[in-house]
Short mmCIF file of C-alpha atoms in Angstrom, two decimals:
data_model
loop_
_atom_site.label_atom_id
_atom_site.label_comp_id
_atom_site.label_asym_id
_atom_site.label_seq_id
_atom_site.Cartn_x
_atom_site.Cartn_y
_atom_site.Cartn_z
CA MET A 1 -5.43 12.40 0.70
CA LYS A 2 -5.14 15.18 -1.26
CA GLU A 3 -3.16 18.50 -1.87
CA GLY A 4 -4.26 21.26 -0.26
CA LYS A 5 -2.88 24.21 -2.99
CA GLU A 6 -2.69 26.73 0.22
CA LYS A 7 0.98 27.05 1.64
CA ILE A 8 0.28 26.33 5.42
CA GLU A 9 3.08 26.65 7.56
CA LEU A 10 3.46 23.45 10.07
CA ILE A 11 5.84 24.11 12.03
CA LYS A 12 6.70 26.86 14.37
CA GLU A 13 10.07 27.90 16.24
CA GLY A 14 10.51 23.83 16.04
CA LYS A 15 7.01 22.25 16.93
CA ARG A 16 4.26 21.94 15.79
CA LEU A 17 1.22 22.84 15.25
CA ASP A 18 -0.52 21.28 17.75
CA GLY A 19 2.54 21.76 20.39
CA ARG A 20 4.35 18.12 19.74
CA GLY A 21 8.22 17.59 19.40
CA PHE A 22 9.04 16.07 16.12
CA ASP A 23 9.26 12.91 16.96
CA GLU A 24 6.21 12.59 19.71
CA LEU A 25 3.42 10.71 19.17
CA ARG A 26 -0.40 11.76 20.08
CA PRO A 27 -2.05 10.29 23.47
CA ILE A 28 -2.58 7.01 23.10
CA LYS A 29 -6.15 5.60 25.41
CA ILE A 30 -7.03 1.84 24.37
CA GLU A 31 -9.15 -0.49 26.06
CA VAL A 32 -10.19 -4.15 25.96
CA GLY A 33 -12.80 -5.94 25.81
CA VAL A 34 -15.08 -3.31 24.84
CA LEU A 35 -17.98 -5.96 22.75
CA LYS A 36 -19.87 -8.36 24.67
CA ARG A 37 -20.57 -10.67 21.49
CA ALA A 38 -17.12 -10.49 19.55
CA ASP A 39 -14.30 -13.05 20.79
CA GLY A 40 -12.35 -10.29 21.45
CA SER A 41 -12.25 -6.65 20.95
CA CYS A 42 -9.99 -2.91 21.91
CA TYR A 43 -10.91 0.82 20.92
CA PHE A 44 -7.66 2.45 19.87
CA GLU A 45 -7.97 6.34 20.49
CA LEU A 46 -4.51 7.63 19.20
CA GLY A 47 -4.70 11.52 18.89
CA ASP A 48 -8.40 12.16 17.22
CA ASN A 49 -8.81 8.95 15.49
CA LYS A 50 -11.31 7.01 17.73
CA VAL A 51 -11.43 3.32 16.24
CA ILE A 52 -12.63 0.22 18.09
CA ALA A 53 -11.78 -3.77 16.31
CA ALA A 54 -13.71 -6.60 17.00
CA VAL A 55 -11.82 -10.50 15.98
CA TYR A 56 -14.38 -13.40 15.58
CA GLY A 57 -13.56 -16.93 15.13
CA PRO A 58 -11.27 -19.02 14.27
CA ARG A 59 -14.52 -19.75 13.00
CA GLU A 60 -16.13 -21.81 9.68
CA MET A 61 -15.08 -20.31 6.58
CA HIS A 62 -17.45 -20.09 4.04
CA PRO A 63 -17.44 -19.62 1.49
CA ARG A 64 -16.36 -22.63 1.66
CA HIS A 65 -13.67 -22.81 -1.49
CA ALA A 66 -11.50 -19.77 -0.54
CA GLN A 67 -11.57 -21.76 2.59
CA ASP A 68 -7.76 -23.19 2.86
CA ALA A 69 -6.68 -26.78 4.16
CA LYS A 70 -3.74 -25.79 5.92
CA MET A 71 -4.29 -22.50 8.06
CA ALA A 72 -6.77 -20.10 9.07
CA VAL A 73 -7.58 -17.94 5.64
CA VAL A 74 -7.65 -14.07 8.39
CA LYS A 75 -9.75 -11.78 6.59
CA PHE A 76 -9.68 -8.18 7.27
CA ARG A 77 -12.34 -5.29 7.01
CA TYR A 78 -11.40 -1.90 7.45
CA ASN A 79 -14.24 0.64 7.40
CA MET A 80 -14.81 4.01 8.12
CA ALA A 81 -18.53 5.21 9.61
CA PRO A 82 -19.89 7.82 7.10
CA PHE A 83 -19.07 10.42 10.12
CA SER A 84 -16.16 9.69 11.01
CA VAL A 85 -14.53 12.03 7.85
CA ASP A 86 -15.63 16.20 7.59
CA ASP A 87 -17.11 15.25 4.25
CA ARG A 88 -19.22 12.56 4.82
CA LYS A 89 -17.73 8.76 3.78
CA ARG A 90 -20.56 7.22 1.69
CA PRO A 91 -21.07 3.49 3.23
CA GLY A 92 -19.38 0.53 2.17
CA PRO A 93 -16.36 -0.73 0.59
CA ASP A 94 -14.39 1.58 -1.59
CA ARG A 95 -10.75 2.51 -3.39
CA ARG A 96 -9.71 3.11 -0.45
CA SER A 97 -10.80 0.34 2.17
CA VAL A 98 -10.02 -2.04 0.13
CA GLU A 99 -6.59 -1.64 -0.46
CA ILE A 100 -5.99 -0.55 3.23
CA SER A 101 -7.80 -4.20 4.34
CA LYS A 102 -5.14 -5.78 1.86
CA VAL A 103 -2.19 -4.48 3.63
CA SER A 104 -3.73 -3.97 6.58
CA ARG A 105 -4.42 -8.21 6.35
CA GLU A 106 -0.96 -8.97 5.33
CA ALA A 107 0.77 -6.97 8.26
CA LEU A 108 -1.02 -8.53 10.87
CA ASP A 109 -0.83 -11.86 8.95
CA PRO A 110 3.24 -12.94 9.94
CA VAL A 111 2.47 -13.28 13.43
CA ILE A 112 -0.79 -14.86 13.68
CA MET A 113 -0.55 -18.71 13.86
CA ARG A 114 -2.73 -19.79 11.06
CA GLU A 115 -2.04 -22.90 11.17
CA TYR A 116 -3.65 -23.72 14.08
CA TYR A 117 -6.90 -23.97 12.11
CA PRO A 118 -7.23 -25.17 9.00
CA LYS A 119 -10.01 -24.45 7.58
CA THR A 120 -10.95 -21.88 8.78
CA ALA A 121 -12.23 -18.20 8.69
CA ILE A 122 -10.71 -15.61 11.70
CA ASP A 123 -12.29 -12.35 11.47
CA VAL A 124 -11.22 -9.08 11.96
CA TYR A 125 -13.32 -6.49 12.08
CA VAL A 126 -12.18 -2.60 12.14
CA GLU A 127 -14.76 0.60 12.22
CA ILE A 128 -13.18 4.17 12.13
CA LEU A 129 -15.22 6.50 14.33
CA GLN A 130 -13.12 9.83 14.10
CA SER A 131 -10.01 9.89 11.49
CA ASP A 132 -7.84 12.42 11.75
CA ALA A 133 -5.10 11.11 10.00
CA GLY A 134 -3.38 7.47 10.93
CA THR A 135 -6.84 5.62 10.88
CA ARG A 136 -5.24 2.56 9.34
CA THR A 137 -2.01 2.13 12.22
CA ALA A 138 -4.56 3.07 14.47
CA GLY A 139 -6.48 -0.50 12.98
CA ILE A 140 -4.02 -2.07 13.07
CA ASN A 141 -2.95 -1.68 16.68
CA ALA A 142 -6.54 -1.88 17.11
CA ALA A 143 -6.81 -5.46 15.72
CA SER A 144 -3.72 -6.62 17.00
CA VAL A 145 -5.14 -5.96 20.41
CA ALA A 146 -8.43 -7.41 19.67
CA LEU A 147 -6.55 -10.79 18.56
CA ALA A 148 -5.04 -11.26 21.56
CA ASP A 149 -8.52 -10.79 23.88
CA ALA A 150 -9.65 -13.48 21.60
CA GLY A 151 -6.95 -15.69 23.03
CA ILE A 152 -5.18 -15.84 18.99
CA PRO A 153 -2.08 -17.95 19.91
CA MET A 154 0.15 -14.85 18.15
CA LYS A 155 4.37 -14.98 17.72
CA ASP A 156 3.49 -10.74 19.04
CA LEU A 157 1.92 -8.48 19.20
CA VAL A 158 2.07 -5.91 16.00
CA SER A 159 2.36 -2.17 16.08
CA SER A 160 1.56 0.51 13.59
CA ILE A 161 2.40 4.06 13.41
CA ALA A 162 3.42 6.39 10.13
CA VAL A 163 5.78 8.63 10.00
CA GLY A 164 5.41 11.49 7.42
CA LYS A 165 7.31 15.32 5.50
CA ILE A 166 6.09 18.15 6.34
CA GLY A 167 8.11 21.87 6.23
CA GLY A 168 10.91 19.90 5.21
CA GLU A 169 11.48 17.82 8.78
CA VAL A 170 10.48 14.20 8.95
CA VAL A 171 8.52 13.22 11.69
CA LEU A 172 5.93 10.92 13.82
CA ASP A 173 2.37 11.04 13.19
CA LEU A 174 0.75 12.83 11.13
CA ASN A 175 -2.27 14.43 12.43
CA ALA A 176 -4.92 15.26 9.28
CA MET A 177 -3.59 19.05 8.92
CA GLU A 178 -0.23 17.71 8.74
CA ASP A 179 -1.15 14.98 6.48
CA ASN A 180 -2.69 17.57 4.49
CA HIS A 181 -0.53 20.20 4.10
CA GLY A 182 2.15 17.68 4.29
CA GLU A 183 5.50 16.70 2.01
CA ALA A 184 5.12 12.55 2.45
CA ASP A 185 3.31 10.44 4.30
CA MET A 186 4.50 6.85 5.22
CA PRO A 187 2.79 4.22 7.50
CA VAL A 188 4.60 1.23 9.19
CA ALA A 189 3.33 -1.89 10.93
CA MET A 190 6.47 -3.85 13.20
CA VAL A 191 6.58 -6.84 15.78
CA SER A 192 8.32 -6.21 18.43
CA ARG A 193 10.35 -8.98 19.53
CA THR A 194 12.02 -9.02 15.62
CA ASN A 195 11.93 -5.63 14.30
CA THR A 196 10.07 -6.93 11.26
CA ILE A 197 8.11 -4.96 8.93
CA THR A 198 4.74 -6.07 8.36
CA LEU A 199 3.37 -2.58 6.22
CA LEU A 200 5.39 -0.52 4.56
CA GLN A 201 3.85 2.44 2.90
CA MET A 202 4.44 5.53 1.34
CA ASP A 203 3.02 8.00 -0.92
CA GLY A 204 4.90 12.02 -1.69
CA ARG A 205 8.60 12.91 -2.28
CA LEU A 206 10.85 11.41 0.13
CA GLU A 207 15.47 11.18 -0.10
CA LYS A 208 16.72 8.06 0.25
CA GLU A 209 18.21 9.36 3.51
CA GLU A 210 14.74 10.92 4.73
CA PHE A 211 13.29 7.39 4.19
CA GLU A 212 16.01 5.49 5.91
CA ARG A 213 15.48 8.33 9.25
CA GLY A 214 11.61 8.07 9.16
CA LEU A 215 12.03 4.19 9.58
CA LYS A 216 13.95 4.26 12.24
CA LEU A 217 11.52 6.97 14.08
CA ALA A 218 8.75 4.32 12.92
CA MET A 219 10.46 1.75 14.21
CA ARG A 220 11.19 3.08 17.90
CA ALA A 221 7.33 4.62 18.25
CA CYS A 222 5.94 1.25 17.26
CA HIS A 223 8.58 -0.24 20.90
CA GLN A 224 6.46 2.56 22.56
CA ILE A 225 3.13 1.30 21.24
CA TYR A 226 4.14 -2.11 21.68
CA GLU A 227 4.59 -1.93 25.23
CA LEU A 228 1.15 0.45 25.43
CA GLN A 229 -0.67 -2.12 23.71
CA ARG A 230 0.64 -5.63 26.66
CA THR A 231 -0.14 -3.25 29.24
CA ALA A 232 -3.69 -2.43 28.37
CA LEU A 233 -3.73 -6.26 28.04
CA ILE A 234 -1.94 -7.29 31.06
CA ASP A 235 -4.28 -4.62 33.03
CA ARG A 236 -7.31 -6.35 31.69
CA TYR A 237 -6.36 -10.10 31.84
CA SER A 238 -4.91 -9.27 35.52
CA GLU A 239 -8.27 -7.88 36.77
CA SER A 240 -9.77 -11.44 36.05
CA VAL A 241 -7.13 -13.36 37.96
CA ASP A 242 -7.22 -11.74 40.50
CA VAL A 243 -7.64 -14.16 43.87
CA GLY A 244 -7.48 -11.82 46.36
CA GLU A 245 -4.85 -12.14 49.07
CA GLY A 246 -4.61 -15.83 49.62
CA GLU A 247 -8.35 -16.09 50.63
CA ALA A 248 -10.30 -19.37 49.90
CA MET B 1 -6.15 -29.62 -4.04
CA GLY B 2 -4.23 -30.62 -6.65
CA LEU B 3 -2.72 -27.52 -7.47
CA GLU B 4 -2.16 -26.72 -3.79
CA ILE B 5 0.66 -29.69 -3.54
CA VAL B 6 2.05 -28.79 -7.22
CA ASP B 7 2.21 -25.06 -5.67
CA ASP B 8 4.25 -26.17 -2.86
CA ILE B 9 6.30 -28.64 -5.45
CA ARG B 10 7.33 -25.42 -6.93
CA LYS B 11 7.70 -23.05 -3.73
CA ASP B 12 10.24 -26.00 -2.43
CA TYR B 13 12.54 -26.11 -6.34
CA VAL B 14 12.12 -21.49 -6.64
CA HIS B 15 14.18 -21.60 -2.70
CA ASP B 16 16.05 -24.87 -3.30
CA LEU B 17 17.79 -22.98 -6.61
CA ILE B 18 17.91 -19.46 -4.60
CA GLY B 19 19.40 -21.59 -1.55
CA SER B 20 21.95 -22.58 -4.35
CA GLY B 21 22.64 -19.47 -5.97
CA LYS B 22 20.72 -19.41 -8.94
CA ARG B 23 17.45 -18.19 -10.65
CA VAL B 24 14.45 -20.83 -12.03
CA ASP B 25 15.52 -18.93 -15.71
CA GLY B 26 19.16 -18.37 -15.27
CA ARG B 27 19.29 -15.17 -14.37
CA GLY B 28 21.17 -12.79 -11.35
CA PHE B 29 19.18 -12.24 -8.64
CA ARG B 30 19.78 -8.63 -9.33
CA GLU B 31 19.19 -9.10 -13.57
CA TYR B 32 15.79 -7.90 -14.61
CA ARG B 33 14.21 -10.11 -17.71
CA GLU B 34 14.49 -8.24 -20.87
CA ILE B 35 12.65 -5.61 -21.36
CA SER B 36 10.21 -3.85 -24.03
CA VAL B 37 8.19 -0.65 -24.74
CA GLU B 38 6.10 -0.33 -27.23
CA ARG B 39 4.37 3.55 -27.79
CA ASP B 40 1.23 4.44 -29.56
CA VAL B 41 -0.53 0.89 -30.42
CA ILE B 42 -3.36 2.34 -30.04
CA LYS B 43 -5.06 4.60 -32.01
CA ARG B 44 -8.01 5.34 -30.51
CA ALA B 45 -6.11 6.18 -27.10
CA GLU B 46 -4.59 9.61 -26.38
CA GLY B 47 -1.38 7.11 -25.75
CA SER B 48 -0.80 3.89 -25.15
CA ALA B 49 2.23 1.78 -24.53
CA ARG B 50 2.96 -2.05 -24.92
CA VAL B 51 5.61 -3.25 -22.16
CA LYS B 52 6.71 -7.03 -22.30
CA ILE B 53 8.41 -7.93 -19.19
CA GLY B 54 10.17 -11.74 -20.13
CA ASN B 55 6.50 -12.86 -20.68
CA THR B 56 4.75 -10.29 -19.01
CA ASP B 57 3.21 -8.05 -20.76
CA VAL B 58 0.54 -5.46 -19.91
CA LEU B 59 -0.83 -2.53 -21.84
CA VAL B 60 -2.00 1.09 -20.88
CA GLY B 61 -3.87 3.18 -22.69
CA ILE B 62 -4.29 6.97 -22.09
CA LYS B 63 -7.94 9.23 -22.53
CA LEU B 64 -8.56 12.01 -22.02
CA GLU B 65 -12.05 13.93 -21.52
CA PRO B 66 -13.04 16.70 -20.19
CA GLY B 67 -15.41 16.93 -16.86
CA GLU B 68 -15.56 18.80 -13.40
CA PRO B 69 -13.05 19.32 -11.33
CA PHE B 70 -13.03 18.38 -7.33
CA PRO B 71 -14.46 21.00 -5.36
CA ASP B 72 -10.88 21.59 -3.45
CA ALA B 73 -8.84 21.92 -6.67
CA PRO B 74 -10.65 23.81 -8.94
CA ASP B 75 -8.40 24.54 -11.64
CA GLU B 76 -6.40 20.97 -12.16
CA GLY B 77 -6.95 18.01 -13.37
CA VAL B 78 -8.20 14.92 -12.18
CA ILE B 79 -6.01 12.01 -12.96
CA ILE B 80 -7.81 8.16 -12.43
CA THR B 81 -6.20 5.25 -12.32
CA ASN B 82 -7.76 2.11 -13.39
CA ALA B 83 -6.53 -1.84 -13.53
CA GLU B 84 -8.27 -4.09 -15.42
CA PHE B 85 -7.06 -7.97 -14.74
CA VAL B 86 -8.77 -9.85 -17.54
CA PRO B 87 -9.27 -13.56 -17.29
CA LEU B 88 -7.55 -13.82 -20.58
CA ALA B 89 -4.27 -13.66 -18.80
CA SER B 90 -3.45 -15.84 -16.05
CA PRO B 91 -5.91 -18.77 -14.85
CA GLU B 92 -6.02 -17.02 -11.72
CA PHE B 93 -8.12 -14.04 -13.02
CA GLU B 94 -11.67 -14.32 -12.68
CA SER B 95 -14.40 -11.14 -14.03
CA GLY B 96 -15.92 -9.21 -12.48
CA PRO B 97 -15.74 -6.81 -10.26
CA PRO B 98 -11.95 -5.71 -9.38
CA ASP B 99 -10.88 -7.13 -6.64
CA GLU B 100 -8.28 -5.98 -3.90
CA ASN B 101 -5.07 -7.13 -6.17
CA SER B 102 -5.76 -4.94 -8.96
CA VAL B 103 -7.36 -2.37 -6.69
CA GLN B 104 -4.14 -1.76 -5.17
CA LEU B 105 -1.69 -2.39 -8.20
CA ALA B 106 -3.96 0.61 -9.54
CA ARG B 107 -3.43 2.55 -7.08
CA VAL B 108 0.19 2.25 -6.60
CA VAL B 109 0.63 2.98 -10.21
CA ASP B 110 -1.27 6.00 -9.20
CA ARG B 111 0.35 7.18 -6.11
CA GLY B 112 3.73 7.24 -8.16
CA ILE B 113 3.00 9.03 -10.77
CA ARG B 114 0.92 11.57 -7.99
CA GLY B 115 3.83 11.61 -5.61
CA SER B 116 6.30 12.87 -8.36
CA GLU B 117 4.42 15.57 -9.61
CA ALA B 118 4.63 14.36 -12.92
CA ILE B 119 2.00 15.00 -14.69
CA ASP B 120 1.10 19.53 -14.64
CA LEU B 121 -2.37 19.48 -13.18
CA GLU B 122 -3.02 23.49 -14.07
CA LYS B 123 -1.74 22.56 -17.39
CA LEU B 124 -5.27 20.18 -17.43
CA CYS B 125 -7.58 23.08 -16.23
CA ILE B 126 -9.95 24.06 -18.94
CA GLU B 127 -12.08 26.43 -16.87
CA GLU B 128 -11.91 26.88 -13.48
CA GLY B 129 -13.93 25.68 -11.33
CA GLU B 130 -16.14 24.81 -14.30
CA LYS B 131 -14.01 22.32 -16.76
CA VAL B 132 -11.11 20.34 -16.71
CA TRP B 133 -9.42 17.39 -18.32
CA ILE B 134 -9.72 14.36 -16.85
CA VAL B 135 -7.05 11.29 -17.46
CA PHE B 136 -7.83 8.10 -17.50
CA ILE B 137 -5.38 6.14 -17.24
CA ASP B 138 -6.19 2.31 -17.94
CA ILE B 139 -3.67 -1.03 -16.72
CA HIS B 140 -4.87 -3.73 -19.44
CA ILE B 141 -3.21 -6.88 -17.89
CA LEU B 142 -2.32 -9.24 -21.81
CA ASP B 143 -0.59 -11.83 -20.02
CA ASN B 144 0.70 -12.50 -16.12
CA ASP B 145 4.21 -13.90 -16.12
CA GLY B 146 5.19 -11.65 -12.28
CA ASN B 147 6.38 -8.53 -11.58
CA LEU B 148 3.05 -7.09 -13.08
CA VAL B 149 3.66 -3.07 -10.75
CA ASP B 150 6.99 -2.39 -12.74
CA ALA B 151 5.15 -3.55 -16.37
CA ALA B 152 1.74 -0.79 -16.20
CA ALA B 153 3.73 1.37 -13.80
CA LEU B 154 7.21 1.78 -16.90
CA GLY B 155 3.82 1.95 -19.32
CA ALA B 156 1.74 4.77 -17.87
CA ILE B 157 4.80 6.95 -17.13
CA ALA B 158 5.64 5.36 -21.88
CA SER B 159 2.35 6.30 -22.18
CA LEU B 160 2.30 9.76 -20.84
CA MET B 161 5.24 11.10 -21.84
CA ASN B 162 3.21 10.99 -25.59
CA ILE B 163 -0.48 12.16 -25.00
CA ARG B 164 -2.09 13.99 -27.56
CA ILE B 165 -4.76 16.28 -25.93
CA PRO B 166 -7.90 15.54 -28.22
CA ASN B 167 -8.94 19.34 -28.08
CA GLU B 168 -10.41 18.99 -31.56
CA ARG B 169 -12.96 16.23 -30.18
CA TYR B 170 -14.59 18.37 -27.62
CA ASP B 171 -14.49 21.63 -29.62
CA LEU B 172 -11.42 22.58 -27.51
CA THR B 173 -8.33 25.30 -28.19
CA GLY B 174 -4.98 24.49 -26.69
CA GLU B 175 -1.80 23.23 -26.13
CA ASN B 176 -2.24 19.46 -27.45
CA THR B 177 0.98 18.07 -25.97
CA LEU B 178 1.54 17.84 -22.11
CA PRO B 179 5.20 17.38 -21.20
CA MET B 180 5.72 16.00 -18.55
CA ARG B 181 8.11 17.00 -15.54
CA ASP B 182 8.86 13.69 -13.97
CA THR B 183 9.68 10.11 -15.01
CA PRO B 184 8.86 7.98 -11.45
CA VAL B 185 9.86 4.66 -12.27
CA ALA B 186 8.73 1.35 -9.83
CA VAL B 187 11.29 -1.41 -9.95
CA THR B 188 9.80 -4.60 -7.45
CA THR B 189 11.91 -6.78 -5.09
CA VAL B 190 11.65 -9.50 -3.16
CA GLU B 191 13.34 -11.45 -0.76
CA ILE B 192 13.80 -15.51 -0.91
CA GLU B 193 16.20 -17.65 1.36
CA GLY B 194 18.36 -14.61 2.71
CA ASN B 195 18.47 -13.05 -1.16
CA ILE B 196 17.03 -9.96 -2.45
CA LEU B 197 15.62 -10.43 -6.01
CA VAL B 198 14.81 -7.98 -8.92
CA ASP B 199 11.59 -8.25 -11.38
CA PRO B 200 10.13 -11.44 -9.79
CA ASN B 201 8.66 -13.91 -12.19
CA PHE B 202 5.52 -15.74 -11.44
CA ASN B 203 6.60 -18.85 -9.50
CA GLU B 204 9.53 -16.12 -7.44
CA GLU B 205 6.68 -13.84 -6.52
CA ASN B 206 4.24 -17.26 -5.25
CA ALA B 207 7.24 -18.32 -3.72
CA ALA B 208 8.55 -15.33 -1.87
CA THR B 209 6.38 -14.40 1.70
CA SER B 210 6.71 -10.71 0.45
CA ARG B 211 7.68 -8.14 -2.11
CA LEU B 212 8.73 -3.80 -2.03
CA THR B 213 7.67 -1.64 -4.92
CA VAL B 214 9.94 1.13 -4.52
CA ILE B 215 9.09 4.09 -6.82
CA SER B 216 11.73 6.72 -7.41
CA ASN B 217 11.89 9.68 -9.74
CA ALA B 218 14.65 11.30 -12.01
CA ASP B 219 16.32 13.18 -9.01
CA GLY B 220 16.65 9.47 -7.31
CA THR B 221 14.11 11.20 -4.15
CA ILE B 222 11.31 8.43 -3.47
CA SER B 223 7.68 8.89 -4.58
CA ALA B 224 5.63 5.58 -3.68
CA MET B 225 6.71 2.27 -1.80
CA GLN B 226 3.89 -0.91 -1.11
CA LYS B 227 4.56 -3.80 0.41
CA SER B 228 3.24 -6.66 -0.52
CA GLY B 229 2.59 -10.34 1.13
CA SER B 230 1.77 -12.03 4.44
CA GLY B 231 5.87 -11.53 5.43
CA GLY B 232 7.88 -9.71 7.04
CA LEU B 233 10.80 -7.21 5.98
CA LYS B 234 13.73 -6.79 7.51
CA GLU B 235 15.21 -2.87 8.32
CA GLU B 236 18.58 -3.82 6.22
CA GLU B 237 16.16 -5.37 4.08
CA ILE B 238 14.51 -2.72 3.03
CA VAL B 239 17.18 -0.29 3.11
CA GLU B 240 19.42 -2.55 0.45
CA MET B 241 15.61 -3.48 -1.30
CA VAL B 242 15.47 0.91 -1.60
CA GLU B 243 19.18 1.49 -2.77
CA ILE B 244 18.79 -1.43 -5.50
CA GLY B 245 15.47 -0.24 -6.28
CA ILE B 246 16.73 3.22 -6.99
CA GLU B 247 19.76 1.86 -8.84
CA LYS B 248 17.38 -0.02 -11.02
CA ALA B 249 14.95 2.82 -11.60
CA GLY B 250 17.81 4.96 -13.08
CA GLU B 251 19.02 1.91 -15.38
CA ILE B 252 15.02 1.80 -17.32
CA ARG B 253 14.98 5.18 -17.42
CA GLU B 254 18.13 5.57 -19.17
CA LYS B 255 17.25 2.88 -21.41
CA PHE B 256 12.95 3.08 -21.73
CA LEU B 257 12.62 6.77 -21.16
#
């Protein structure tokens, strides 16, 4: 995420370049159970971001010395497809993806009832197929739904979105253009039922007041995303338990 | 197995103490351990600082080398921040490629410096599109008694504040100094038993489920934040942690930078 040099006007007449208002999300599309082999999966679109998450487990933990005698270990792998960005991304983990994997896992850990499955591993794999800023938040949203789809006991879903500052304004859900030329970026993840923040990162430059306003904006959007995640899961599972109009 | 039990006992101890308003080492909740910053400790480095926060001991060294700029910023120098959790610093550290904790530490320190725009990257241009100074910030942990981020970030900015650009070594001419435009300072807090504690030591860090690092600038703006650990934080807690972070950063800046 390098800062662009040339000044681009990101806000014109109170609207963003893609026509959105300051507190408006990009369109979201969620599909549950899209992969056959995985125990749980989810396809998630946030504007031009396309990500897919798969969950395997609980299953045997390898290597064994990394097992936890008291609870399951969640392993999270965030990976970008080489073709997901303008300049081809070299395959394999880099420092950015190592960090994102860590904070994403820590964003999900608080809701997963890991103590039910001691000594096991729960593998969460997130693949970024197409990127337009906000991939880690899309990945967390997808992973959270995929975990539920895998039947992993959870206290709640986790919902995630970034806020940032562009053209002097605090706005919701930056796209790549806004992220590259903006002043600050702050991804947030939240557990809706308890309003608990499980991921918070920031870089750029923000006044304390702007930060507080941004956090509120993100939290409100997380509630919105939460409803979409719930609806997607309910839709998926009400189909499969449909027994018709009282016919045997 | 045995160690895990000892860990649990330690955690319980930390929690019990904090529940009754005390910390393991007798500090107040808003009190840092003793900080010391020693500059120019490595002769071969272009800038260096050794920072101690209590028993935590971190050495930061800066090296400058000419190299190629990024294509999208042909007239700007490059900052590369790296952290090594060498095994001498802690029984938990192992030799081998950097793990997620050292990657995270380096990236958070890097974002703090970048976000604050402390370094005027254009001043590091030697020949546009061809040659610029690459600034390597290397963080070497010597003793880990918790809160490595604050020590590393302080070491990084303290070292940067008196770097000498090694023009002669590469037969170049130009300014040998690089004044910093800002002084980002990191302040890490944890939440334990509903209390917010600054500068967690190793045992407190382990006992807490999440911590928040706030890096702020001389004018009180925030240049980086990072929540870490498998727990959650409430909005009010985060707001308070940010307030404490900005306030404590001011005190540290005044005393040590």
